[in-house]
Amino acid sequence: MTPTTTPAQETIAAIARLLHHAARQAAREADADGPGSVLQLRSLGILLAAYDAADLVPRHLDPYRPRPPQSDVTELLLAAEHLARQVPATPATAGFSIVVVALGNLVREMAP
Amino acid sequence: MSPERDQRSVGELLMDADAQARQLLLHVDGDDAPALMRTWGEVVQNASDLWAAFPSEPLASPDAGPTMQRLETMSQTLHHAQIRQTWPGPGPSHERLLTISDNLARATELVDRYCGDVRPTTDPVRADLAAARMRVMHTLYVGSHAVGVAVQQHHRDLQDRFGKKGSPRQQFGISRSSRQHAARQAAARRAADHLAAFEQLAGAVTGRRFGEVLAGEHQLPASDTGRLGQAMADLDIQSHRVLAATPTAANLHLSAATQAGLAHAGIVILAAASSTGQLDPSHRARLVPALESSGQAWHRLADQWGDMLAPGDRADPSLRRAAGETRAAVYEVAMDKTSWATAEVITQRVDLAEAAATVQMAVAAAVEAAGVHRDVAVRDQSLTGPARTMAARARELDDGVDRQVPWVKPADLHANRVVALPAPLRQELVAATDRLVDITRKALSASSVLNHAGWPSPAGAESPRRLPEERQHPSSTLLPSRPGPQR
């Protein structure tokens, strides 16, 4: 029997994918930037948010793939933040607030 | 025994209020709604009092002033409606909201007392003042959302328990109890609508300017390196525990990414120690390249583990917590808003000789962690990855060699099943972890110079390592952080 998936779970999976690829992209850019790149610590923050979001995704959904079309870290983060607004606060999405708070902080950290 | 004095500054009280509002959002449910509603009015009243007590200054948003007045009026309307209605009725207050309320009241006391000392004439003071107002508004915004979520849930619970208010049986009231249930539902519904409007108003002020305005907030310094050292120790313990029990790609990925972040943070801390004369420049010249190589090697290994993530892989919560705390501790010491802090700022926050010693411990722990990753790469025969990524990576590593038997079966490729790690990828992983162990050992060897970090430099200058009480802990630019009256 195919497990059922709610729209909120699908949305959180999409957010996890965006964050996961934002984190990996940020880490690559940090590596290219050279020693002491500020992006390194930022990428770790994004990765933690990605794993927090992935934890809320049922096991039959992939929170890592497919890779989103965006490649810019800020675009990926903003897309995740935009999607997060669509997730309703219900008992089924309990725990998502952690991701919302992390996203808010990350977007703030990315501000020039 | 006299009660303990609350020595927090206005900035700290407001940050705590905001943090409490966020925490509230994480924990409320429908059962909390009556207590929340009994306490919410007090929070808004105290926020409004604080707002009025701040030195007058053009606001970041011209709408902010009138909005606070409207919010206060809305809250009073709701309060009067509650007195008339049967819901929520008398009962206990909500502890967390009371804490927020107390923080705001205490901040008002401090502002009232010291307002005369503060002239918002310079840009940093004006920016700090704008940030303080933004904190107050954000606390109301997040708080109203949390209370609204609880009230909506409570309303749904009432509907589930007693049926919808609109049912003829309740509308026309066969029994007194039915009428009461209907009235409670109606009151909860009205409160939820009211809170939604309140949230929208507060949200319009915070909006997209929240980050921009908060960037001007004066930040209090970390007191010492204790948090960083503790966080690194916890990370070390959790990494060993988690990777010994569940060496999944997700846990290995997160562990490696955290180590990469630590290596880079170590470079920043050592650079600060060097530029303030607490680390010999020749030692820095030896250490920094070693940490650079270590950071790069960890990053590349993290990328390899990341390629192996299967759809059902999740990072262990205890490892996530430990990594998050480590990042927060590094942030507190070495970050200033959105970039690395300058050496001058870091040296105001921590004793850099202590911080350098903490970096040395992190370098030693990285050697251990690298060994754990290598053991998994060499010994764990259950390593897997998604078929398409594995096939693509194996093709890259085969370097154009045309194989008769593909590393990944076409059927697995088609369905993108989770498959065993192909041999070339295993070899690549083992080589990467071997290299990592070697690099981290070299970094440890280089870091042994930190044992002498407190010695005089070759130039003859005494090490300026300072006692904790000599460190500068500037108070908020908004208000002095002085001991306040008894709570």
Coordinates of C-alpha atoms in Angstrom, one line a residue:
Chain A
M1 CA 0.0 0.0 0.0
T2 CA 1.4 3.4 -0.9
P3 CA 1.8 5.6 2.2
T4 CA -0.3 8.7 2.2
T5 CA 1.3 12.1 2.1
T6 CA -0.2 15.4 3.1
P7 CA 0.4 18.6 1.2
A8 CA 2.2 20.0 4.3
Q9 CA 4.6 17.1 4.3
E10 CA 5.3 17.6 0.6
T11 CA 6.0 21.2 1.3
I12 CA 8.3 20.5 4.1
A13 CA 10.1 17.9 2.0
A14 CA 10.6 20.6 -0.7
I15 CA 11.9 23.0 1.9
A16 CA 14.3 20.4 3.2
R17 CA 15.6 19.9 -0.4
L18 CA 16.1 23.6 -1.0
L19 CA 18.0 23.9 2.3
H20 CA 20.0 20.8 1.7
H21 CA 21.2 22.1 -1.7
A22 CA 21.7 25.6 -0.3
A23 CA 23.9 24.2 2.4
R24 CA 26.0 22.2 0.0
Q25 CA 26.3 25.1 -2.4
A26 CA 27.3 27.4 0.4
A27 CA 30.0 24.9 1.5
R28 CA 31.4 24.7 -2.0
E29 CA 31.5 28.5 -2.3
A30 CA 33.2 28.7 1.1
D31 CA 35.8 26.2 -0.1
A32 CA 36.4 28.2 -3.3
D33 CA 36.5 31.5 -1.2
G34 CA 39.5 30.1 0.7
P35 CA 40.4 30.0 4.4
G36 CA 38.2 31.6 7.0
S37 CA 35.3 32.1 4.6
V38 CA 32.2 33.2 6.5
L39 CA 30.1 31.0 4.3
Q40 CA 31.5 28.0 6.0
L41 CA 29.7 28.7 9.3
R42 CA 26.7 29.8 7.4
S43 CA 26.5 26.6 5.4
L44 CA 26.6 24.6 8.6
G45 CA 23.6 26.6 9.9
I46 CA 21.7 25.9 6.7
L47 CA 22.6 22.2 6.9
L48 CA 21.3 22.0 10.4
A49 CA 18.0 23.6 9.3
A50 CA 17.9 21.2 6.4
Y51 CA 18.3 18.2 8.7
D52 CA 15.7 19.6 11.1
A53 CA 13.3 19.9 8.2
A54 CA 14.2 16.4 6.9
D55 CA 13.4 15.0 10.3
L56 CA 9.8 16.1 9.8
V57 CA 9.5 14.4 6.4
P58 CA 8.1 10.8 6.3
R59 CA 10.7 8.2 5.3
H60 CA 9.1 7.5 2.0
L61 CA 9.7 11.0 0.8
D62 CA 13.2 12.1 -0.3
P63 CA 14.2 15.3 1.5
Y64 CA 17.5 15.5 -0.5
R65 CA 16.6 15.0 -4.1
P66 CA 15.8 16.0 -6.8
R67 CA 18.1 19.0 -6.9
P68 CA 16.1 22.3 -7.1
P69 CA 16.6 24.4 -10.2
Q70 CA 18.1 27.4 -8.3
S71 CA 21.8 27.4 -7.7
D72 CA 22.2 30.7 -5.8
V73 CA 22.4 30.2 -2.0
T74 CA 20.3 33.3 -1.3
E75 CA 17.7 32.3 -3.9
L76 CA 17.5 28.8 -2.4
L77 CA 17.0 30.2 1.1
L78 CA 14.4 32.7 0.1
A79 CA 12.5 30.0 -1.8
A80 CA 12.6 27.9 1.3
E81 CA 11.4 30.8 3.5
H82 CA 8.6 31.5 1.0
L83 CA 7.5 27.9 1.1
A84 CA 7.6 27.8 4.9
R85 CA 4.9 30.5 5.0
Q86 CA 2.5 28.0 3.4
V87 CA 3.0 25.3 6.1
P88 CA 0.0 25.5 8.4
A89 CA 0.6 25.4 12.2
T90 CA -1.3 22.2 13.1
P91 CA -0.5 19.3 15.4
A92 CA 0.7 17.4 12.2
T93 CA 3.4 20.0 11.6
A94 CA 4.5 20.3 15.3
G95 CA 8.2 20.9 15.4
F96 CA 8.3 22.9 12.2
S97 CA 8.6 26.2 14.1
I98 CA 12.2 25.3 14.7
V99 CA 12.8 25.4 11.0
V100 CA 10.9 28.6 10.7
V101 CA 13.0 30.3 13.4
A102 CA 16.2 28.9 11.8
L103 CA 15.1 30.2 8.4
G104 CA 14.4 33.6 9.7
N105 CA 17.9 33.8 11.3
L106 CA 19.6 32.5 8.2
V107 CA 17.9 35.0 5.9
R108 CA 18.9 37.7 8.3
E109 CA 22.5 36.4 8.3
M110 CA 22.5 36.5 4.5
A111 CA 21.5 40.2 4.5
P112 CA 24.4 42.2 3.0
Chain B
M1 CA 17.3 36.3 52.3
S2 CA 16.7 39.1 49.8
P3 CA 15.5 38.2 46.4
E4 CA 18.1 38.0 43.7
R5 CA 18.6 41.3 41.7
D6 CA 17.8 41.2 38.0
Q7 CA 21.0 42.7 36.6
R8 CA 20.0 42.4 32.9
S9 CA 20.2 45.4 30.6
V10 CA 17.3 46.6 28.6
G11 CA 18.8 44.9 25.5
E12 CA 19.0 41.5 27.3
L13 CA 15.5 41.8 28.7
L14 CA 14.1 42.4 25.3
M15 CA 16.1 39.6 23.7
D16 CA 14.8 37.3 26.4
A17 CA 11.2 38.5 25.8
D18 CA 11.6 37.8 22.1
A19 CA 13.2 34.4 22.7
Q20 CA 10.4 33.5 25.1
A21 CA 7.8 34.5 22.5
R22 CA 9.5 32.2 20.0
Q23 CA 9.7 29.4 22.6
L24 CA 6.0 29.9 23.2
L25 CA 5.3 29.3 19.5
L26 CA 7.1 25.9 19.8
H27 CA 5.1 24.7 22.8
V28 CA 1.5 26.0 22.9
D29 CA -1.5 23.9 22.2
G30 CA -5.3 24.4 22.6
D31 CA -5.3 23.6 26.3
D32 CA -3.1 26.7 26.9
A33 CA -5.6 29.1 25.3
P34 CA -7.5 30.2 28.4
A35 CA -4.4 31.0 30.4
L36 CA -2.8 32.7 27.4
M37 CA -5.8 34.9 26.9
R38 CA -5.9 35.8 30.6
T39 CA -2.3 37.0 30.4
W40 CA -2.0 38.5 26.8
G41 CA -3.5 41.8 27.7
E42 CA -0.9 42.4 30.3
V43 CA 1.9 41.7 27.8
V44 CA 0.5 44.2 25.3
Q45 CA -0.1 46.8 28.1
N46 CA 3.5 46.5 29.3
A47 CA 4.9 46.6 25.7
S48 CA 2.9 49.8 25.1
D49 CA 4.2 51.3 28.3
L50 CA 7.8 50.5 27.3
W51 CA 7.3 51.9 23.8
A52 CA 6.0 55.2 25.3
A53 CA 9.0 55.3 27.7
F54 CA 11.6 55.1 25.0
P55 CA 13.3 58.4 24.1
S56 CA 11.4 60.1 21.3
E57 CA 13.1 59.6 18.1
P58 CA 12.0 59.3 14.4
L59 CA 10.9 55.7 13.9
A60 CA 12.3 53.3 11.4
S61 CA 8.8 53.0 10.0
P62 CA 6.5 56.1 10.3
D63 CA 3.6 53.7 10.9
A64 CA 5.2 52.1 13.9
G65 CA 4.0 54.7 16.5
P66 CA 0.3 54.7 15.5
T67 CA 0.4 50.9 15.2
M68 CA 1.5 50.5 18.8
Q69 CA -1.4 52.7 19.8
R70 CA -3.8 50.7 17.7
L71 CA -2.5 47.4 19.1
E72 CA -3.0 48.7 22.7
T73 CA -6.6 49.8 21.8
M74 CA -7.3 46.4 20.2
S75 CA -6.0 44.6 23.3
Q76 CA -8.2 46.7 25.6
T77 CA -11.2 46.0 23.5
L78 CA -10.5 42.3 23.7
H79 CA -10.0 42.6 27.4
H80 CA -13.4 44.3 27.9
A81 CA -15.0 41.7 25.8
Q82 CA -13.5 38.9 27.9
I83 CA -14.9 40.5 31.1
R84 CA -18.4 40.5 29.6
Q85 CA -18.0 36.9 28.2
T86 CA -17.9 33.6 30.0
W87 CA -14.6 32.7 28.3
P88 CA -11.8 32.4 29.3
G89 CA -13.2 33.2 32.8
P90 CA -11.1 33.3 36.0
G91 CA -8.1 30.9 36.3
P92 CA -4.3 30.8 36.3
S93 CA -2.1 33.0 34.1
H94 CA 0.3 31.7 31.6
E95 CA 3.8 31.4 33.0
R96 CA 5.8 32.1 29.9
L97 CA 3.7 35.1 29.0
L98 CA 4.1 36.4 32.5
T99 CA 7.9 36.2 32.0
I100 CA 7.6 38.2 28.8
S101 CA 5.4 40.7 30.6
D102 CA 7.8 41.0 33.6
N103 CA 10.7 41.5 31.2
L104 CA 8.9 44.3 29.5
A105 CA 7.9 45.9 32.8
R106 CA 11.5 45.7 34.1
A107 CA 12.8 47.2 30.9
T108 CA 10.3 50.1 31.3
E109 CA 11.6 50.7 34.8
L110 CA 15.2 50.8 33.6
V111 CA 14.3 53.1 30.7
D112 CA 12.4 55.4 33.0
R113 CA 15.3 55.5 35.5
Y114 CA 18.1 56.1 33.0
C115 CA 16.4 57.8 30.1
G116 CA 17.9 61.1 31.1
D117 CA 21.4 59.6 30.6
V118 CA 20.7 58.7 27.0
R119 CA 20.6 61.2 24.1
P120 CA 19.9 59.5 20.8
T121 CA 22.3 61.8 19.0
T122 CA 24.7 59.3 17.5
D123 CA 23.9 56.8 14.8
P124 CA 24.8 53.7 16.9
V125 CA 22.5 54.8 19.7
R126 CA 19.7 55.6 17.2
A127 CA 20.2 52.3 15.6
D128 CA 20.1 50.5 18.9
L129 CA 16.9 52.4 19.9
A130 CA 15.3 51.4 16.6
A131 CA 16.3 47.8 17.2
A132 CA 14.8 47.9 20.7
R133 CA 11.5 49.1 19.3
M134 CA 11.7 46.4 16.7
R135 CA 12.3 43.7 19.3
V136 CA 9.2 44.9 21.2
M137 CA 7.1 44.8 18.1
H138 CA 8.5 41.4 17.0
T139 CA 7.7 40.0 20.5
L140 CA 4.1 41.1 20.1
Y141 CA 4.0 39.8 16.5
V142 CA 5.4 36.3 17.4
G143 CA 3.4 36.2 20.7
S144 CA 0.1 37.1 19.1
H145 CA 0.7 34.4 16.5
A146 CA 1.4 31.8 19.2
V147 CA -1.7 32.9 21.3
G148 CA -3.7 32.8 18.1
V149 CA -2.6 29.3 17.2
A150 CA -3.6 28.1 20.7
V151 CA -7.0 29.8 20.6
Q152 CA -7.7 28.4 17.1
Q153 CA -6.8 25.0 18.3
H154 CA -8.9 25.5 21.4
H155 CA -11.9 26.5 19.2
R156 CA -11.5 23.4 17.1
D157 CA -11.3 21.3 20.2
L158 CA -14.5 22.8 21.5
Q159 CA -16.2 22.1 18.2
D160 CA -15.0 18.5 18.2
R161 CA -16.2 18.0 21.8
F162 CA -19.5 19.8 21.8
G163 CA -20.4 20.2 18.1
K164 CA -20.5 23.3 16.0
K165 CA -21.9 26.5 17.4
G166 CA -24.2 26.8 14.4
S167 CA -26.2 23.7 15.2
P168 CA -29.8 24.5 15.8
R169 CA -29.7 22.6 19.1
Q170 CA -27.1 25.0 20.5
Q171 CA -28.2 28.2 18.8
F172 CA -31.7 28.0 20.3
G173 CA -30.5 26.5 23.5
I174 CA -32.2 23.4 24.7
S175 CA -30.2 23.5 27.8
R176 CA -28.2 26.1 29.7
S177 CA -25.0 24.0 29.3
S178 CA -25.5 24.0 25.5
R179 CA -25.8 27.7 25.5
Q180 CA -22.6 28.1 27.5
H181 CA -20.7 25.8 25.2
A182 CA -21.9 27.8 22.2
A183 CA -21.0 31.1 23.9
R184 CA -17.5 29.8 24.7
Q185 CA -17.0 28.8 21.1
A186 CA -18.2 32.1 19.9
A187 CA -15.9 33.9 22.3
A188 CA -12.9 31.8 21.2
R189 CA -13.7 32.4 17.6
R190 CA -13.9 36.2 18.1
A191 CA -10.6 36.1 20.1
A192 CA -8.9 34.1 17.2
D193 CA -10.2 36.7 14.7
H194 CA -9.0 39.5 16.9
L195 CA -5.5 38.0 17.3
A196 CA -5.2 37.4 13.6
A197 CA -5.9 41.1 13.0
F198 CA -3.4 42.0 15.8
E199 CA -0.7 39.8 14.2
Q200 CA -1.3 41.3 10.8
L201 CA -0.8 44.8 12.2
A202 CA 2.3 44.0 14.1
G203 CA 3.6 42.0 11.2
A204 CA 3.2 45.0 8.9
V205 CA 5.7 46.9 11.1
T206 CA 8.2 44.1 11.5
G207 CA 7.8 42.9 7.9
R208 CA 10.9 42.8 5.8
R209 CA 12.7 45.4 7.9
F210 CA 13.2 43.2 10.9
G211 CA 16.7 42.0 9.9
E212 CA 17.8 45.4 8.6
V213 CA 16.7 47.2 11.8
L214 CA 18.0 44.5 14.1
A215 CA 21.4 44.8 12.5
G216 CA 21.8 48.0 14.5
E217 CA 21.3 46.3 17.8
H218 CA 24.1 46.6 20.2
Q219 CA 25.2 43.1 21.1
L220 CA 26.5 42.2 24.5
P221 CA 29.7 40.2 24.5
A222 CA 30.1 36.6 25.5
S223 CA 31.7 36.3 28.9
D224 CA 34.3 33.6 28.3
T225 CA 35.2 30.6 26.2
G226 CA 33.4 28.2 28.6
R227 CA 30.5 27.8 26.2
L228 CA 32.7 27.1 23.2
G229 CA 34.8 24.6 25.1
Q230 CA 31.7 22.8 26.5
A231 CA 30.0 22.8 23.1
M232 CA 33.1 21.3 21.5
A233 CA 33.3 18.6 24.2
D234 CA 29.7 17.7 23.8
L235 CA 30.1 17.5 20.0
D236 CA 33.1 15.2 20.4
I237 CA 31.1 12.9 22.7
Q238 CA 27.9 12.9 20.6
S239 CA 29.9 12.3 17.4
H240 CA 31.6 9.3 18.9
R241 CA 28.4 7.9 20.3
V242 CA 26.3 8.5 17.2
L243 CA 28.9 7.4 14.7
A244 CA 29.6 4.2 16.6
A245 CA 25.9 3.2 16.8
T246 CA 24.5 4.6 13.5
P247 CA 27.2 5.5 11.0
T248 CA 24.7 6.6 8.3
A249 CA 25.6 9.0 5.5
A250 CA 23.5 11.7 7.2
N251 CA 25.3 11.5 10.5
L252 CA 28.7 11.3 8.8
H253 CA 27.8 14.2 6.5
L254 CA 26.8 16.4 9.4
S255 CA 29.8 15.4 11.5
A256 CA 32.2 16.3 8.6
A257 CA 30.5 19.6 7.8
T258 CA 30.7 20.6 11.5
Q259 CA 34.4 19.8 11.6
A260 CA 34.9 21.9 8.4
G261 CA 33.2 24.8 10.1
L262 CA 35.3 24.4 13.2
A263 CA 38.5 24.4 11.3
H264 CA 37.6 27.7 9.6
A265 CA 36.4 29.3 12.9
G266 CA 39.8 28.2 14.3
I267 CA 41.6 30.1 11.6
V268 CA 39.7 33.3 12.5
I269 CA 40.3 32.9 16.2
L270 CA 44.0 32.3 15.7
A271 CA 44.3 35.2 13.3
A272 CA 42.7 37.4 16.0
A273 CA 45.1 36.0 18.6
S274 CA 48.0 36.7 16.3
S275 CA 47.0 40.2 15.4
T276 CA 46.6 41.2 19.1
G277 CA 50.0 39.8 19.9
Q278 CA 48.8 36.7 21.9
L279 CA 50.1 34.3 19.3
D280 CA 53.5 34.5 17.7
P281 CA 53.2 35.3 14.0
S282 CA 55.5 32.4 13.2
H283 CA 53.2 30.0 15.0
R284 CA 50.3 31.4 13.1
A285 CA 52.2 30.9 9.8
R286 CA 52.6 27.2 10.7
L287 CA 49.1 26.6 12.1
V288 CA 46.8 28.4 9.7
P289 CA 47.9 26.4 6.6
A290 CA 47.4 23.2 8.6
L291 CA 43.9 24.3 9.6
E292 CA 43.1 25.4 6.0
S293 CA 44.1 21.9 4.7
S294 CA 42.0 20.3 7.5
G295 CA 39.0 22.4 6.7
Q296 CA 39.2 21.7 3.0
A297 CA 39.6 17.9 3.6
W298 CA 36.6 17.9 5.9
H299 CA 34.6 19.8 3.4
R300 CA 35.4 17.4 0.6
L301 CA 34.6 14.4 2.7
A302 CA 31.3 16.0 3.8
D303 CA 30.5 16.3 0.1
Q304 CA 31.2 12.7 -0.5
W305 CA 29.0 11.6 2.4
G306 CA 26.3 14.0 1.1
D307 CA 26.3 12.2 -2.2
M308 CA 25.5 9.0 -0.4
L309 CA 22.3 10.2 1.4
A310 CA 19.4 7.8 0.9
P311 CA 15.8 9.1 1.0
G312 CA 15.2 7.6 4.4
D313 CA 18.5 8.9 6.0
R314 CA 18.0 11.4 8.8
A315 CA 20.7 13.0 11.1
D316 CA 20.5 11.9 14.7
P317 CA 18.8 14.6 16.9
S318 CA 21.6 14.5 19.6
L319 CA 24.2 15.1 16.9
R320 CA 22.1 17.9 15.4
R321 CA 21.8 19.5 18.8
A322 CA 25.5 19.3 19.6
A323 CA 26.5 20.7 16.1
G324 CA 23.9 23.5 16.5
E325 CA 25.3 24.4 19.9
T326 CA 28.9 24.4 18.6
R327 CA 27.9 26.7 15.8
A328 CA 26.1 29.0 18.2
A329 CA 29.1 29.1 20.5
V330 CA 31.4 29.9 17.6
Y331 CA 29.0 32.5 16.4
E332 CA 28.9 34.2 19.8
V333 CA 32.7 34.4 20.0
A334 CA 33.8 35.0 16.4
M335 CA 30.8 36.5 14.4
D336 CA 29.6 40.1 14.3
K337 CA 26.2 40.2 12.8
T338 CA 26.7 38.9 9.3
S339 CA 30.5 38.6 9.0
W340 CA 33.5 37.5 11.1
A341 CA 34.2 39.8 14.0
T342 CA 37.4 41.8 13.9
A343 CA 40.2 40.9 16.2
E344 CA 39.4 43.9 18.4
V345 CA 35.9 42.7 18.9
I346 CA 36.8 39.1 19.6
T347 CA 39.4 40.2 22.1
Q348 CA 36.7 42.2 23.9
R349 CA 34.6 39.1 24.2
V350 CA 37.0 36.4 25.2
D351 CA 40.5 35.8 26.5
L352 CA 42.2 34.9 23.2
A353 CA 44.8 32.8 24.9
E354 CA 42.0 30.7 26.3
A355 CA 40.2 30.6 22.9
A356 CA 43.4 29.5 21.2
A357 CA 43.7 26.6 23.7
T358 CA 40.1 25.7 22.9
V359 CA 41.1 25.6 19.2
Q360 CA 43.9 23.3 20.1
M361 CA 41.4 20.9 21.8
A362 CA 39.2 21.1 18.7
V363 CA 42.2 20.2 16.6
A364 CA 42.9 17.2 18.8
A365 CA 39.3 16.1 18.6
A366 CA 39.4 16.4 14.9
V367 CA 42.1 13.7 14.7
E368 CA 39.9 11.3 16.6
A369 CA 36.9 12.2 14.5
A370 CA 38.9 11.6 11.3
G371 CA 39.9 8.2 12.6
V372 CA 36.2 7.3 13.2
H373 CA 35.3 8.4 9.6
R374 CA 38.2 6.3 8.3
D375 CA 37.0 3.3 10.2
V376 CA 33.6 3.6 8.7
A377 CA 34.9 4.1 5.2
V378 CA 37.2 1.0 5.5
R379 CA 35.1 -1.4 7.5
D380 CA 31.4 -0.7 7.1
Q381 CA 30.2 -3.0 4.4
S382 CA 26.7 -1.7 4.7
L383 CA 27.5 1.7 3.1
T384 CA 25.0 2.6 0.4
G385 CA 23.8 5.4 -1.8
P386 CA 21.2 6.3 -4.4
A387 CA 21.7 4.4 -7.6
R388 CA 21.9 7.4 -10.0
T389 CA 24.3 9.4 -8.0
M390 CA 26.5 6.3 -7.3
A391 CA 26.5 5.5 -11.1
A392 CA 27.4 9.0 -12.1
R393 CA 30.2 9.3 -9.6
A394 CA 31.5 5.8 -10.5
R395 CA 31.6 6.8 -14.2
E396 CA 33.6 9.9 -13.3
L397 CA 36.1 7.8 -11.3
D398 CA 36.4 5.2 -14.1
D399 CA 37.7 8.1 -16.2
G400 CA 36.2 6.9 -19.5
V401 CA 37.1 3.2 -19.1
D402 CA 34.3 1.2 -20.8
R403 CA 33.2 -1.5 -18.4
Q404 CA 31.4 -4.6 -19.5
V405 CA 29.5 -4.9 -16.3
P406 CA 28.2 -1.6 -15.0
W407 CA 28.7 -0.7 -11.3
V408 CA 25.0 -0.1 -10.9
K409 CA 22.3 -2.4 -12.5
P410 CA 20.1 -0.6 -15.0
A411 CA 17.0 -1.7 -13.1
D412 CA 18.3 -0.1 -9.9
L413 CA 19.3 3.0 -12.0
H414 CA 15.8 3.2 -13.5
A415 CA 14.1 3.1 -10.1
N416 CA 17.0 5.0 -8.4
R417 CA 17.1 2.4 -5.7
V418 CA 19.5 2.5 -2.8
V419 CA 22.5 0.4 -3.8
A420 CA 25.7 -0.8 -2.2
L421 CA 28.6 1.5 -2.6
P422 CA 30.5 0.8 -5.9
A423 CA 34.1 -0.2 -5.5
P424 CA 35.6 3.0 -7.0
L425 CA 33.6 5.1 -4.6
R426 CA 34.7 3.0 -1.7
Q427 CA 38.4 3.4 -2.8
E428 CA 37.9 7.1 -3.2
L429 CA 36.3 7.4 0.3
V430 CA 39.1 5.4 1.9
A431 CA 41.7 7.5 0.2
A432 CA 39.9 10.7 1.3
T433 CA 39.7 9.6 4.9
D434 CA 43.4 8.4 4.9
R435 CA 44.4 11.8 3.6
L436 CA 42.2 13.4 6.3
V437 CA 43.7 11.5 9.1
D438 CA 47.2 12.5 7.8
I439 CA 46.2 16.2 7.5
T440 CA 44.5 16.4 10.9
R441 CA 47.6 14.8 12.6
K442 CA 49.8 17.4 10.9
A443 CA 47.4 20.1 12.2
L444 CA 47.7 18.6 15.7
S445 CA 51.4 18.6 15.5
A446 CA 51.4 22.2 14.4
S447 CA 49.0 23.2 17.1
S448 CA 51.4 22.1 19.8
V449 CA 52.9 25.6 19.6
L450 CA 49.8 26.8 21.2
N451 CA 51.0 25.4 24.5
H452 CA 53.4 28.3 24.5
A453 CA 50.9 30.9 23.4
G454 CA 51.2 32.8 26.6
W455 CA 55.0 33.3 26.4
P456 CA 56.6 36.5 25.4
S457 CA 56.9 37.0 21.7
P458 CA 60.3 37.0 20.0
A459 CA 60.0 40.8 19.7
G460 CA 60.3 41.0 23.4
A461 CA 56.8 42.2 24.1
E462 CA 55.0 40.6 27.0
S463 CA 52.0 38.6 26.1
P464 CA 49.0 40.8 26.6
R465 CA 46.9 38.0 28.0
R466 CA 44.5 39.7 30.3
L467 CA 42.6 38.7 33.4
P468 CA 38.8 38.1 32.8
E469 CA 37.9 41.2 34.9
E470 CA 40.1 43.3 32.6
R471 CA 38.2 42.4 29.5
Q472 CA 35.9 45.1 28.2
H473 CA 32.2 44.3 28.4
P474 CA 30.6 47.4 27.0
S475 CA 27.1 47.9 28.1
S476 CA 24.3 48.5 25.8
T477 CA 24.6 51.8 23.9
L478 CA 21.0 52.3 24.7
L479 CA 21.2 52.1 28.4
P480 CA 23.8 51.2 30.9
S481 CA 23.8 47.7 32.2
R482 CA 23.6 48.5 35.9
P483 CA 22.3 46.5 38.8
G484 CA 18.6 47.2 39.0
P485 CA 16.2 47.3 41.9
Q486 CA 14.9 44.2 43.5
R487 CA 12.3 42.3 41.4

